[in-house]
Amino acid sequence: MMDNLLREKLMNKTAKVGVIGLGYVGLPLSMEMVKGGFTVYGIDLDASKIEALHGGQSYIQDVPATLVADAVNSGKFVPTNCYEMIQELDTISICVPTPLSEHQDPDTSYIKNVVKEIKTYLQKGALIVLESTTYPGTTEELIQVELEAMGLTVGRDFFLCFSPERVDPGNANYNTYNTPKVIGGTTETCKELGVLLYQHVVQTVVPVSSPKVAEMSKLLENTFRSINIAFVNELAMMCDKMAIDVWEVIRAASTKPFGFMPFYPGPGIGGHCIPLDPMYLSWKAKEFRFYSKFIELAQSINDNMPEYVLNKTAQVLNVYAKSIRNSRVLMLGMSYKPDIDDLRESPGLSIYELFKQSGARVDYYDPYATSFRDEHGLTVHTVEYDPEVFAQYDCMVLITNHRSFSYHELAEMGVPIIDTRNAFATIQSDHIHKLGTGMQPPHVKVAVGA
Ligand code: SAJ
């Protein structure tokens, strides 16, 4: 039986394991599989990635180059951009992107392209594990159906699982090895073989009853974040109206030792997961005529935050008798979260465009994300850090609270600051206007009953 043969190879680690997609998920996974004792064949279409890996270099911040070099030099990691390698593989973990289309619908083209190659080269008896975040049903609909149309039978001629990636780039505490790995098999045998592979690779494997449960659990994890972030963004807008400090409110609520989990307002949500994953779920739900008001509402609140930041800035400039048009605005930070250079879906990019469309003369300073292409394809570069130059701006807007920023020095410049992250929390100053603390700057006290 095919499964017994594969079971044997997984037990004695002679199985040739493959990873398709060597990005922030696939490369760390490949390295853990090497550590687990397997010979790993990494397949990626990007020849520059393959060249870098063969040169013992790493393009993923969490993967040391030395690890790559040792794995390649020992022959335990074989990077290639040839899909033909699939015909040698006993297992294939698919770690390709699942973005959104321009209409905010799932774009599963990367998965479909990989499946085409697997249909061409798959050797009978192989285990396929889809890791890319996607809607419930993808594994069966895009992989099982396609392979069975070739006359193969899942659980006999090939084995199929879904196991969501939980990679959090830059996280110093959690990595591919020590983050529990959920996995669901199309059949009981598929699940057993998937568990057998990953138990040599990660610390904890969490088997579930089906690929759909595994697919849905990942979407729950990230939709949970999107909805809670949206709620706290709404609370911030409410607090702006009520002149209550939302940051103090959250700090106070966080003292509750049970039944509460803090989320924080911001200029919107970015990254490769949170803005996208919930849309995969709401899109699939519509197929069942189920319309998730929660998800759509959260998406609209979060997507509206850049506009809200623009309006808050306009209100603050107004206090100083200035308009957005022709004001010199300096954005502090552009990446989607602190201390990284990742600009994917960053709300700062939308805020930059909104300032430009409103006629502001806008620059940005970010020591990590040092340039980006604007909506017209033009490259925009960060300005250099220069307190004397910064003091000339009409206002500064804190978008990303990088730890490297000199918040006291920035505050001492005397330039009005719109703080969307409570980054200046410990600095009391009349010209610092925090999101969610009242639309009137602190020094403008409205007389009660006026
Ligand atoms: N954000 C807020 N308020 C919050 C939390 C986040 O505005 O309270 C914003 C961030 O600034 C960012 C966006 O939301 O723009 C997403 O932030 P994130 O902390 O969720 O970070 P991500 O996008 O890197 O999410 C990843 C996810 N990991 C995986 O999908 C494997 C997510 O599930 C993790 O929970 C998250 O990292 C994490 O906790 O770091």
Coordinates of C-alpha atoms and ligand atoms in Angstrom, one line a residue:
M1 CA 0.0 0.0 0.0
M2 CA 1.2 3.5 -0.9
D3 CA 0.5 4.9 2.6
N4 CA 2.7 2.2 4.2
L5 CA 5.6 3.0 1.9
L6 CA 5.3 6.7 2.7
R7 CA 4.8 6.0 6.4
E8 CA 8.1 4.1 6.4
K9 CA 9.9 6.9 4.6
L10 CA 8.6 9.5 7.0
M11 CA 9.5 7.4 10.0
N12 CA 13.1 6.8 8.8
K13 CA 13.3 10.3 7.3
T14 CA 14.3 9.0 3.9
A15 CA 11.3 10.8 2.4
K16 CA 12.2 13.5 0.0
V17 CA 10.2 16.5 1.2
G18 CA 9.3 19.5 -0.9
V19 CA 8.3 23.1 -0.2
I20 CA 6.8 25.1 -3.0
G21 CA 7.1 28.9 -2.4
L22 CA 10.2 30.0 -0.5
G23 CA 8.9 33.2 1.1
Y24 CA 8.4 34.2 4.7
V25 CA 6.5 30.9 5.2
G26 CA 8.2 28.4 2.9
L27 CA 11.9 29.3 3.7
P28 CA 11.5 29.0 7.5
L29 CA 9.5 25.8 7.0
S30 CA 12.2 24.4 4.8
M31 CA 14.9 25.1 7.4
E32 CA 12.8 23.4 10.2
M33 CA 12.3 20.4 7.9
V34 CA 16.1 20.2 7.4
K35 CA 16.5 20.5 11.2
G36 CA 14.0 17.7 11.5
G37 CA 16.4 15.4 9.5
F38 CA 14.8 15.5 6.0
T39 CA 16.4 16.4 2.7
V40 CA 14.3 19.3 1.5
Y41 CA 13.7 20.4 -2.1
G42 CA 12.7 24.0 -2.2
I43 CA 10.9 25.2 -5.3
D44 CA 10.3 28.8 -6.2
L45 CA 9.7 30.5 -9.5
D46 CA 11.8 33.5 -8.6
A47 CA 15.3 32.7 -9.9
S48 CA 16.9 35.4 -7.9
K49 CA 15.7 33.7 -4.7
I50 CA 17.1 30.4 -5.8
E51 CA 20.4 32.1 -6.8
A52 CA 20.6 33.8 -3.4
L53 CA 19.9 30.5 -1.5
H54 CA 22.6 28.7 -3.5
G55 CA 24.9 31.5 -2.6
G56 CA 24.2 30.8 1.1
Q57 CA 22.2 34.1 1.5
S58 CA 18.9 34.6 3.2
Y59 CA 16.3 37.2 2.2
I60 CA 14.0 36.5 5.1
Q61 CA 14.8 38.4 8.3
D62 CA 14.0 35.5 10.6
V63 CA 16.2 33.0 8.7
P64 CA 20.0 33.5 9.3
A65 CA 22.2 33.2 6.2
T66 CA 24.4 30.7 8.1
L67 CA 21.5 28.3 8.4
V68 CA 20.8 28.5 4.7
A69 CA 24.5 28.1 3.8
D70 CA 24.9 25.1 6.0
A71 CA 21.7 23.5 4.7
V72 CA 22.7 24.0 1.1
N73 CA 26.4 23.1 1.5
S74 CA 25.4 19.8 3.3
G75 CA 23.1 18.9 0.5
K76 CA 20.1 18.8 2.9
F77 CA 18.4 21.8 1.2
V78 CA 18.2 21.8 -2.6
P79 CA 16.7 25.1 -3.9
T80 CA 15.4 24.9 -7.5
N81 CA 13.1 26.7 -9.8
C82 CA 12.3 23.6 -11.8
Y83 CA 8.8 22.1 -11.1
E84 CA 10.1 18.8 -12.6
M85 CA 11.6 18.1 -9.2
I86 CA 8.0 17.3 -8.0
Q87 CA 8.3 13.9 -9.6
E88 CA 11.0 13.0 -7.1
L89 CA 9.0 14.2 -4.0
D90 CA 7.3 12.1 -1.4
T91 CA 5.7 15.2 0.3
I92 CA 4.9 18.7 -1.0
S93 CA 4.0 21.6 1.3
I94 CA 2.5 24.5 -0.7
C95 CA 3.3 27.9 0.7
V96 CA 2.3 30.3 -2.1
P97 CA 0.6 33.7 -1.7
T98 CA -3.2 34.1 -1.5
P99 CA -3.8 37.8 -2.2
L100 CA -7.0 39.6 -3.0
S101 CA -8.0 40.7 -6.5
E102 CA -8.6 44.4 -7.3
H103 CA -12.3 43.7 -6.5
Q104 CA -11.3 42.4 -3.0
D105 CA -12.1 38.8 -4.0
P106 CA -9.8 35.8 -3.3
D107 CA -7.0 35.4 -5.8
T108 CA -6.2 31.7 -5.8
S109 CA -4.2 31.9 -9.1
Y110 CA -0.9 31.0 -7.3
I111 CA -2.5 27.8 -5.9
K112 CA -4.0 26.9 -9.2
N113 CA -0.7 27.3 -11.1
V114 CA 1.0 25.0 -8.6
V115 CA -1.7 22.4 -8.9
K116 CA -1.2 22.4 -12.7
E117 CA 2.5 21.5 -12.2
I118 CA 1.6 18.9 -9.5
K119 CA -0.9 17.3 -12.0
T120 CA 2.0 17.1 -14.5
Y121 CA 4.7 15.7 -12.2
L122 CA 3.1 14.2 -9.1
Q123 CA 4.4 10.7 -8.3
K124 CA 1.8 8.3 -7.0
G125 CA 1.7 7.9 -3.2
A126 CA 2.8 11.5 -2.4
L127 CA 1.4 13.6 0.4
I128 CA 0.3 17.2 -0.5
V129 CA -0.2 19.8 2.3
L130 CA -1.6 23.2 1.4
E131 CA -0.4 25.9 3.9
S132 CA -1.6 29.1 2.2
T133 CA -4.3 30.9 4.0
T134 CA -7.6 30.4 2.1
Y135 CA -11.3 29.9 2.3
P136 CA -12.9 26.7 3.7
G137 CA -13.2 24.1 0.8
T138 CA -10.1 25.2 -1.2
T139 CA -8.1 22.1 -0.5
E140 CA -10.9 19.8 -1.8
E141 CA -12.1 22.1 -4.6
L142 CA -8.8 23.2 -6.1
I143 CA -6.6 20.2 -5.4
Q144 CA -8.6 17.0 -4.6
V145 CA -11.1 17.5 -7.5
E146 CA -8.3 18.3 -10.0
L147 CA -6.2 15.2 -9.1
E148 CA -9.2 12.9 -8.9
A149 CA -10.2 14.1 -12.4
M150 CA -7.0 12.4 -13.6
G151 CA -8.3 9.1 -12.2
L152 CA -6.4 9.2 -8.9
T153 CA -8.1 8.5 -5.6
V154 CA -7.3 10.6 -2.5
G155 CA -6.3 8.5 0.4
R156 CA -5.0 5.8 -1.9
D157 CA -3.0 7.2 -4.9
F158 CA -2.2 10.6 -3.2
F159 CA -2.7 12.0 0.3
L160 CA -4.0 15.5 1.0
C161 CA -4.1 17.9 4.0
F162 CA -4.5 21.5 4.9
S163 CA -2.2 23.0 7.6
P164 CA -2.4 26.8 8.0
E165 CA 0.8 28.8 8.3
R166 CA 1.2 30.8 11.5
V167 CA 4.4 32.6 10.7
D168 CA 4.6 36.0 12.4
P169 CA 7.7 37.8 10.8
G170 CA 9.9 39.5 13.3
N171 CA 8.3 37.8 16.3
A172 CA 11.1 37.1 18.7
N173 CA 9.1 34.6 20.8
Y174 CA 7.2 32.5 18.3
N175 CA 8.6 30.8 15.2
T176 CA 7.7 28.0 12.8
Y177 CA 9.1 25.3 15.3
N178 CA 7.4 26.4 18.5
T179 CA 4.0 27.6 17.1
P180 CA 1.4 24.8 17.3
K181 CA 0.5 23.5 13.8
V182 CA -3.1 22.7 13.0
I183 CA -3.6 20.0 10.3
G184 CA -6.7 18.4 8.8
G185 CA -6.6 15.5 6.3
T186 CA -9.0 14.7 3.6
T187 CA -9.1 11.1 4.9
E188 CA -8.0 9.5 8.2
T189 CA -4.9 8.1 6.4
C190 CA -4.1 11.5 5.0
K191 CA -4.3 13.1 8.4
E192 CA -2.0 10.4 9.9
L193 CA 0.6 10.9 7.2
G194 CA 0.4 14.7 7.6
V195 CA 0.9 14.4 11.4
L196 CA 3.8 12.0 10.8
L197 CA 5.5 14.6 8.6
Y198 CA 5.0 17.6 10.8
Q199 CA 5.7 15.9 14.1
H200 CA 9.4 15.7 12.9
V201 CA 9.3 19.4 12.0
V202 CA 7.4 21.4 14.7
Q203 CA 7.0 21.1 18.4
T204 CA 3.2 20.6 18.5
V205 CA 0.9 19.2 15.9
V206 CA -2.8 19.7 16.4
P207 CA -4.8 17.3 14.2
V208 CA -8.4 18.2 13.3
S209 CA -11.2 16.3 11.6
S210 CA -11.0 17.9 8.1
P211 CA -9.2 20.4 5.9
K212 CA -12.2 22.7 6.2
V213 CA -11.9 22.9 9.9
A214 CA -8.2 23.7 9.5
E215 CA -8.9 26.3 6.8
M216 CA -11.7 27.9 8.9
S217 CA -9.6 28.0 12.1
K218 CA -7.0 30.1 10.5
L219 CA -9.6 32.5 9.2
L220 CA -11.2 32.7 12.7
E221 CA -7.8 33.6 14.2
N222 CA -7.2 36.6 11.8
T223 CA -10.8 37.7 11.4
F224 CA -11.0 37.9 15.2
R225 CA -8.1 40.4 15.0
S226 CA -9.7 42.5 12.2
I227 CA -13.0 42.7 14.0
N228 CA -11.5 43.7 17.4
I229 CA -9.2 46.2 15.8
A230 CA -12.2 47.7 14.0
F231 CA -14.2 47.9 17.2
V232 CA -11.4 49.7 19.0
N233 CA -11.0 52.1 16.1
E234 CA -14.8 52.8 16.4
L235 CA -14.3 53.4 20.1
A236 CA -11.5 55.8 19.3
M237 CA -13.8 57.8 17.0
M238 CA -16.5 57.8 19.7
C239 CA -13.9 59.0 22.3
D240 CA -12.9 61.8 20.0
K241 CA -16.5 62.9 20.0
M242 CA -16.8 62.5 23.8
A243 CA -13.3 63.9 24.6
I244 CA -12.4 60.8 26.6
D245 CA -8.9 59.4 26.3
V246 CA -9.4 56.0 24.6
W247 CA -5.8 54.9 25.4
E248 CA -6.4 55.4 29.1
V249 CA -9.7 53.6 28.8
I250 CA -8.0 50.6 27.2
R251 CA -5.3 50.7 29.8
A252 CA -7.9 50.6 32.5
A253 CA -9.9 47.8 30.9
S254 CA -6.7 45.8 30.5
T255 CA -6.4 45.5 34.2
K256 CA -9.2 42.9 34.0
P257 CA -7.3 39.7 34.4
F258 CA -9.8 37.6 32.6
G259 CA -12.3 37.9 29.7
F260 CA -10.6 40.9 28.1
M261 CA -7.8 41.2 25.5
P262 CA -6.5 44.7 24.5
F263 CA -6.5 45.9 21.0
Y264 CA -5.4 49.4 20.0
P265 CA -6.7 52.1 17.6
G266 CA -4.5 53.0 14.7
P267 CA -4.5 54.6 11.2
G268 CA -5.9 51.5 9.7
I269 CA -4.6 47.9 9.2
G270 CA -1.9 46.6 7.0
G271 CA 0.1 43.5 6.5
H272 CA -0.3 40.3 4.4
C273 CA -2.9 38.7 6.7
I274 CA -5.4 40.8 8.6
P275 CA -6.7 43.0 5.8
L276 CA -7.0 40.0 3.5
D277 CA -8.0 36.9 5.4
P278 CA -11.5 38.0 6.5
M279 CA -12.4 38.8 2.9
Y280 CA -11.7 35.2 2.0
L281 CA -14.2 34.1 4.6
S282 CA -17.0 36.6 3.7
W283 CA -16.5 35.8 0.0
K284 CA -17.0 32.1 0.6
A285 CA -20.0 32.6 3.0
K286 CA -21.9 34.4 0.2
E287 CA -21.8 31.2 -1.8
F288 CA -24.1 29.9 1.0
R289 CA -26.2 33.1 0.9
F290 CA -24.7 34.1 4.2
Y291 CA -23.7 37.7 4.5
S292 CA -21.3 38.4 7.4
K293 CA -22.1 41.8 8.6
F294 CA -19.4 41.7 11.2
I295 CA -16.6 41.1 8.6
E296 CA -17.9 43.7 6.1
L297 CA -18.4 46.3 8.8
A298 CA -15.0 45.7 10.3
Q299 CA -13.4 46.0 6.9
S300 CA -15.2 49.3 6.2
I301 CA -14.3 50.8 9.5
N302 CA -10.6 49.8 9.2
D303 CA -10.5 50.9 5.6
N304 CA -11.9 54.3 6.6
M305 CA -9.2 55.0 9.2
P306 CA -6.9 56.7 6.7
E307 CA -9.7 59.2 5.8
Y308 CA -10.3 59.7 9.5
V309 CA -6.6 60.5 10.1
L310 CA -6.8 63.1 7.2
N311 CA -9.8 64.7 8.8
K312 CA -8.2 64.7 12.3
T313 CA -5.2 66.4 10.8
A314 CA -7.3 69.0 9.0
Q315 CA -9.0 69.8 12.4
V316 CA -5.7 70.2 14.1
L317 CA -4.3 72.4 11.4
N318 CA -7.5 74.4 11.6
V319 CA -6.7 75.2 15.3
Y320 CA -3.5 76.8 14.1
A321 CA -5.4 78.7 11.3
K322 CA -3.9 76.5 8.6
S323 CA -5.6 74.4 5.9
I324 CA -4.4 71.0 4.6
R325 CA -3.9 72.6 1.2
N326 CA -0.3 73.9 0.9
S327 CA 0.6 72.8 4.4
R328 CA 3.8 71.0 4.8
V329 CA 3.0 67.6 6.4
L330 CA 5.6 65.1 7.5
M331 CA 4.5 61.5 8.1
L332 CA 6.5 59.7 10.7
G333 CA 6.6 56.0 9.7
M334 CA 5.2 54.3 6.7
S335 CA 5.6 50.5 7.3
Y336 CA 2.4 48.6 8.5
K337 CA 3.8 47.9 11.9
P338 CA 6.8 49.0 14.0
D339 CA 10.4 48.1 13.5
I340 CA 10.0 46.3 10.2
D341 CA 10.2 47.5 6.6
D342 CA 7.1 45.8 5.3
L343 CA 4.8 48.1 3.4
R344 CA 2.2 45.6 2.3
E345 CA -1.3 47.1 2.6
S346 CA 0.2 49.7 4.9
P347 CA -2.4 52.4 5.8
G348 CA 0.4 54.9 5.6
L349 CA 0.4 54.5 1.8
S350 CA -3.3 55.5 1.6
I351 CA -2.8 58.4 4.0
Y352 CA 0.1 59.6 1.9
E353 CA -2.1 59.6 -1.2
L354 CA -5.0 61.3 0.6
F355 CA -2.7 64.1 1.8
K356 CA -1.4 64.6 -1.8
Q357 CA -4.9 64.6 -3.2
S358 CA -5.8 67.3 -0.6
G359 CA -3.1 69.6 -1.8
A360 CA -0.7 69.1 1.1
R361 CA 3.0 69.1 0.5
V362 CA 3.7 65.7 2.1
D363 CA 6.9 64.0 2.9
Y364 CA 7.6 60.9 5.1
Y365 CA 10.4 59.7 7.3
D366 CA 10.9 56.0 7.9
P367 CA 14.3 54.5 8.6
Y368 CA 13.1 51.0 7.7
A369 CA 10.7 51.5 4.7
T370 CA 13.1 53.9 2.9
S371 CA 11.1 54.1 -0.4
F372 CA 7.9 53.1 -2.1
R373 CA 6.1 53.6 -5.4
D374 CA 3.1 55.9 -5.2
E375 CA -0.2 55.4 -7.0
H376 CA 1.3 56.8 -10.2
G377 CA 4.3 54.4 -10.0
L378 CA 6.7 57.1 -9.0
T379 CA 9.3 56.2 -6.4
V380 CA 9.0 58.2 -3.2
H381 CA 12.0 58.3 -0.8
T382 CA 12.1 58.9 2.9
V383 CA 13.6 62.2 4.0
E384 CA 16.6 62.2 6.2
Y385 CA 16.3 62.7 9.9
D386 CA 17.0 66.4 10.6
P387 CA 15.5 68.2 13.6
E388 CA 16.1 71.6 12.1
V389 CA 14.3 70.6 8.9
F390 CA 11.5 68.8 10.8
A391 CA 10.8 71.9 12.8
Q392 CA 9.8 73.7 9.6
Y393 CA 6.8 71.5 8.9
D394 CA 3.3 72.7 9.6
C395 CA 2.5 69.3 11.3
M396 CA 3.8 65.8 11.7
V397 CA 1.6 62.7 11.6
L398 CA 2.8 59.6 13.6
I399 CA 1.8 56.6 11.6
T400 CA 4.2 53.8 12.7
N401 CA 5.6 53.8 16.2
H402 CA 9.1 52.6 15.5
R403 CA 11.1 52.1 18.7
S404 CA 14.0 53.9 17.1
F405 CA 12.2 57.3 16.9
S406 CA 13.4 60.0 19.3
Y407 CA 10.0 60.9 20.7
H408 CA 11.2 63.5 23.1
E409 CA 13.3 65.2 20.5
L410 CA 10.3 65.2 18.0
A411 CA 8.0 66.6 20.7
E412 CA 10.5 69.4 21.5
M413 CA 10.4 70.7 17.9
G414 CA 7.2 72.4 18.8
V415 CA 5.5 71.3 15.6
P416 CA 1.8 70.1 16.0
I417 CA 1.8 66.3 16.1
I418 CA -1.2 64.0 15.2
D419 CA -0.3 60.8 17.1
T420 CA -2.3 57.8 15.7
R421 CA -0.5 55.2 17.9
N422 CA -0.2 56.8 21.4
A423 CA 3.5 56.8 20.7
F424 CA 4.0 60.0 22.7
A425 CA 2.0 58.5 25.6
T426 CA 4.6 59.6 28.2
I427 CA 5.0 63.1 26.8
Q428 CA 2.6 65.8 27.9
S429 CA 2.4 68.7 25.4
D430 CA -0.3 70.9 24.1
H431 CA 0.7 70.4 20.5
I432 CA 0.4 66.6 20.6
H433 CA -3.0 65.5 19.5
K434 CA -3.7 61.8 20.0
L435 CA -6.2 59.8 18.0
G436 CA -9.2 59.0 20.2
T437 CA -8.8 61.7 22.9
G438 CA -11.1 64.5 21.7
M439 CA -11.2 66.6 18.5
Q440 CA -10.3 69.7 20.5
P441 CA -6.6 69.9 21.3
P442 CA -6.0 69.7 25.0
H443 CA -5.2 73.4 25.5
V444 CA -8.4 74.5 23.8
K445 CA -10.8 74.1 26.7
V446 CA -14.5 74.5 25.7
A447 CA -16.2 76.4 28.6
V448 CA -19.0 74.2 30.0
G449 CA -22.3 75.6 29.0
A450 CA -20.6 78.0 26.6
Ligands
SAJ1 N1 -3.2 46.7 14.5 C1 -3.9 47.7 15.1 N2 -4.3 47.5 16.4 C2 -4.0 46.4 17.1 C3 -3.3 45.4 16.4 C4 -2.9 45.5 15.1 O1 -4.2 48.7 14.5 O2 -4.4 46.3 18.2 C5 -2.8 46.9 13.1 C6 -1.3 46.8 12.9 O3 -0.7 48.1 13.1 C7 -1.1 46.3 11.5 C8 -2.3 45.4 11.3 O4 -3.3 45.8 12.3 O5 -1.2 47.4 10.6 C9 -2.0 43.9 11.5 O6 -1.2 43.8 12.6 P1 -1.0 42.4 13.4 O7 -0.4 42.7 14.7 O8 -2.1 41.5 13.2 O9 0.3 41.8 12.6 P2 0.4 40.9 11.3 O10 -0.4 41.5 10.1 O11 1.8 40.7 11.1 O12 -0.4 39.6 11.7 C10 0.3 38.5 12.0 C11 -0.7 37.4 11.9 N3 0.0 36.1 11.9 C12 -0.4 35.2 11.1 O13 -1.3 35.3 10.3 C13 0.4 33.9 11.1 C14 -1.6 37.4 13.1 O14 -2.4 36.2 13.2 C15 -0.8 37.5 14.4 O15 -1.7 37.6 15.5 C16 0.0 38.8 14.3 O16 0.9 38.6 13.3 C17 0.7 39.0 15.6 O17 0.1 38.8 16.7 O18 1.8 39.6 15.6

